[in-house]
mmCIF file of C-alpha atoms in Angstrom:
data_model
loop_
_atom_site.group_PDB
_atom_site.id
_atom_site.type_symbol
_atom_site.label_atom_id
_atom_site.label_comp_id
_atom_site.label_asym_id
_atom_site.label_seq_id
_atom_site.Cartn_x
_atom_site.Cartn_y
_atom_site.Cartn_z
ATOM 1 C CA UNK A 1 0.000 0.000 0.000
ATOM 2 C CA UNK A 2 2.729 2.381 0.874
ATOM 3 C CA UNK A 3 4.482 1.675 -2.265
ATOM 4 C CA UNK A 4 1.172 2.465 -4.156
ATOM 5 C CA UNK A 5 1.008 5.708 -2.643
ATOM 6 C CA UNK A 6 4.419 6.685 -3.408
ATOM 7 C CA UNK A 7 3.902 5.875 -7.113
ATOM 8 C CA UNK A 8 1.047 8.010 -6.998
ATOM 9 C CA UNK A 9 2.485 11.239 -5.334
ATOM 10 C CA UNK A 10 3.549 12.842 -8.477
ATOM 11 C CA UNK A 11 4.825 15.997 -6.779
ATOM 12 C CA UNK A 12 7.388 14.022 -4.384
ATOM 13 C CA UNK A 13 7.952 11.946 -7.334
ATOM 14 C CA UNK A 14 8.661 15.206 -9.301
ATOM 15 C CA UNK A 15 10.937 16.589 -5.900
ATOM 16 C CA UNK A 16 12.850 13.984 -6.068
ATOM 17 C CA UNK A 17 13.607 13.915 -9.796
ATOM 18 C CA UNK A 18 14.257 17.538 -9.662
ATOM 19 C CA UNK A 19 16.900 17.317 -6.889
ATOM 20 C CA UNK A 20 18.620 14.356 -8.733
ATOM 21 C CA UNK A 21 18.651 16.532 -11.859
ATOM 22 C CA UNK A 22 20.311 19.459 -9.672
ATOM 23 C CA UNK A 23 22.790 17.059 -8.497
ATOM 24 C CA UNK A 24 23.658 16.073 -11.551
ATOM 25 C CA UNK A 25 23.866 19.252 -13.208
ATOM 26 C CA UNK A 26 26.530 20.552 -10.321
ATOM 27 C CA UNK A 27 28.692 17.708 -10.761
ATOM 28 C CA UNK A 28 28.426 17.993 -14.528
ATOM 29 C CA UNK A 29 29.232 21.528 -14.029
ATOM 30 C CA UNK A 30 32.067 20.918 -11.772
ATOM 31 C CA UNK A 31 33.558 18.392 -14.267
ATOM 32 C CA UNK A 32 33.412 21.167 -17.078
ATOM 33 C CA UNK A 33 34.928 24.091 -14.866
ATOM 34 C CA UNK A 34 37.874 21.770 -13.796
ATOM 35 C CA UNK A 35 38.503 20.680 -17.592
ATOM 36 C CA UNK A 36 38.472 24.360 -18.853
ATOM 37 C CA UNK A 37 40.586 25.449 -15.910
ATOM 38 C CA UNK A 38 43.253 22.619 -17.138
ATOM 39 C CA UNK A 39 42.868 23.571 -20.735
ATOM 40 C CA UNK A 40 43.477 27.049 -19.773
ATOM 41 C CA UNK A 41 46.706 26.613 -18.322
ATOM 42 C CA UNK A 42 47.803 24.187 -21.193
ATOM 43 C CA UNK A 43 47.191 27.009 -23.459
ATOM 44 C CA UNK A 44 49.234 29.080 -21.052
ATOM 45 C CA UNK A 45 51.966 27.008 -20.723
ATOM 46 C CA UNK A 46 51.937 26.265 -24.668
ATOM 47 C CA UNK A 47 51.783 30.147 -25.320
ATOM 48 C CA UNK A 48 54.448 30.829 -23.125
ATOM 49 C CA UNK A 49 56.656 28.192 -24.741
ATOM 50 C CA UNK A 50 55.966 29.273 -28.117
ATOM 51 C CA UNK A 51 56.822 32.551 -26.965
ATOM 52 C CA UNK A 52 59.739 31.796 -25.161
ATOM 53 C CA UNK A 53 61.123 29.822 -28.336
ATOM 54 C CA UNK A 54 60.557 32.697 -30.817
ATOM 55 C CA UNK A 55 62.310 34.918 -28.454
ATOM 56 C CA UNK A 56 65.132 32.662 -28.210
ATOM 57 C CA UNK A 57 65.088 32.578 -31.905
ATOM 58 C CA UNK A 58 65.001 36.473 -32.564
ATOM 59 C CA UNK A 59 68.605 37.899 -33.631
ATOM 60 C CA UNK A 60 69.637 41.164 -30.617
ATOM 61 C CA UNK A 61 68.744 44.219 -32.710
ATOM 62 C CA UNK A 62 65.214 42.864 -33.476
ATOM 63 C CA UNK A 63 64.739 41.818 -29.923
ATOM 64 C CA UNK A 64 65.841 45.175 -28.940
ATOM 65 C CA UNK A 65 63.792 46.642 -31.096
ATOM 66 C CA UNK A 66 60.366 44.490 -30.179
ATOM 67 C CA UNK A 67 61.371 45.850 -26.148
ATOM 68 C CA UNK A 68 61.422 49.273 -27.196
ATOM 69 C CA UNK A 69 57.734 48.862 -29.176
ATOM 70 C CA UNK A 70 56.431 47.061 -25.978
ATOM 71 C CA UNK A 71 57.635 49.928 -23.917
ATOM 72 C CA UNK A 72 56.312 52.413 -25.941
ATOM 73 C CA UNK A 73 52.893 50.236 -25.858
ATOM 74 C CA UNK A 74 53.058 50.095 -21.998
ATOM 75 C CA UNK A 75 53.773 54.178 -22.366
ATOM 76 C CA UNK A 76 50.393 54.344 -24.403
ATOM 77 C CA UNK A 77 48.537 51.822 -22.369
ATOM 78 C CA UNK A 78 49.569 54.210 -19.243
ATOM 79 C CA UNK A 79 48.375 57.537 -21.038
ATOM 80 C CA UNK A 80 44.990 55.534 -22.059
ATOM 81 C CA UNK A 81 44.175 54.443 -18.670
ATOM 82 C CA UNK A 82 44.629 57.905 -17.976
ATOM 83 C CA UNK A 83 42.267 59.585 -20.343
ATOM 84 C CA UNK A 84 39.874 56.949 -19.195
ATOM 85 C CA UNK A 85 39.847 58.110 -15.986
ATOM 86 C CA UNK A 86 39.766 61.855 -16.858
ATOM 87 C CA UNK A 87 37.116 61.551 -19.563
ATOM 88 C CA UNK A 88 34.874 58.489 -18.433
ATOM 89 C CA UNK A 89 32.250 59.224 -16.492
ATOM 90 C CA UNK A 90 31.901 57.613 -13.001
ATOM 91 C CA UNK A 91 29.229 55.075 -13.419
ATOM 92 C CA UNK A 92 30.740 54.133 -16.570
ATOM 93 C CA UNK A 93 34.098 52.770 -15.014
ATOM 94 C CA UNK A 94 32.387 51.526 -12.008
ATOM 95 C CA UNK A 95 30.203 49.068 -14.689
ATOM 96 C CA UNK A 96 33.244 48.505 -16.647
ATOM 97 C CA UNK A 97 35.133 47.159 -13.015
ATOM 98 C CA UNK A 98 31.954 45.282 -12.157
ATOM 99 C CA UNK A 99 31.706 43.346 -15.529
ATOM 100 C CA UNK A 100 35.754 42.511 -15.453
ATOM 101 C CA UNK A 101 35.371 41.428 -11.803
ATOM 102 C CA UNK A 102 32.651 39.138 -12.880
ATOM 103 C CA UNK A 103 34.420 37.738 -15.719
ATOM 104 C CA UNK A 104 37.143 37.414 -13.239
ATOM 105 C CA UNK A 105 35.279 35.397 -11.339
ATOM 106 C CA UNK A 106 33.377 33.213 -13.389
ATOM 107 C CA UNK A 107 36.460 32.413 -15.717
ATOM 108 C CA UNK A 108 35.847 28.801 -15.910
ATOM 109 C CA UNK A 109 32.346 29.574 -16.752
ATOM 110 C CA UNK A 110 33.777 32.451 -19.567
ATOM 111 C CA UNK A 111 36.425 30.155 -21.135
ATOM 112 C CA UNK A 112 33.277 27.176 -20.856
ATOM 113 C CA UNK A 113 31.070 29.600 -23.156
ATOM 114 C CA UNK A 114 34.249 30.273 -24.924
ATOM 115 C CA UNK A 115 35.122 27.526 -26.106
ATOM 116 C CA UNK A 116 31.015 26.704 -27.158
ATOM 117 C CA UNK A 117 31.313 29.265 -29.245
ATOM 118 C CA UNK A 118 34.301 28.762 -30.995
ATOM 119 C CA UNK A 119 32.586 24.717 -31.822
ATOM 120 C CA UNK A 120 29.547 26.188 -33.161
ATOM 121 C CA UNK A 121 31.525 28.753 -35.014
ATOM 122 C CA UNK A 122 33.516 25.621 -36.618
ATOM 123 C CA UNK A 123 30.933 23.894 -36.984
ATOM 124 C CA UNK A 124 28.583 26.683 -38.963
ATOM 125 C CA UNK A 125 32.338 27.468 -40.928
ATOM 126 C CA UNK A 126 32.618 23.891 -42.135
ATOM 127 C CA UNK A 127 28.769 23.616 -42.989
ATOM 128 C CA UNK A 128 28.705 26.616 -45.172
#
């Protein structure tokens, strides 16, 4: 009779199913975040190899000269950042700080959405 009853009580039934699905979905979720955090750093540590490599490949007076662009691009970044602040209004930057913190933060979950894009780009690309 019991058994009966909880066959019949569609909205435990439904509870239940619901809280499995939530379990699953977390662990799913958890599984993606920790395999786009690893792929992450691979493409880090492949980047920085790459570049490291080139470098090491680059003859002085080119490497020199590469130094003195990214110092004058660090000059420019500098005097950027300052217009910004001079000619950006207030709620503007705070917005801007918001959105980066939050990207920030959810990084696994940016690279995730990332990296779904990029497969239905392909994927539309190869199609067409």
């Amino acid at each position: 009779m019991e058994a009966l009853a909880a066959k019949t009580d569609v909205k435990a039934r439904t509870k239940e199913k619901a809280a499995e699905v939530k379990d699953q979905a977390a662990v799913r979720a958890g599984e993606l975040k920790e395999q786009a955090v690893l792929r992450a750093e691979q493409a880090r540590t492949a980047a920085a190899q790459a570049v490291s490599r080139v470098q090491d490949k680059l003859p002085d007076p080119v490497r020199q000269q590469a130094a003195q662009v990214a110092g004058q691009a660090r000059a420019k970044a500098a005097q950027a950042g300052q217009v910004w602040d001079e000619k950006v209004p207030e709620p503007v930057r705070a917005g801007t700080v918001r959105g980066a913190r939050m990207a920030r933060d959810n990084r696994g979950l940016v690279l995730a959405a990332a990296g779904a894009a990029a497969v239905v780009w392909l994927m539309c690309r190869r199609r067409g």
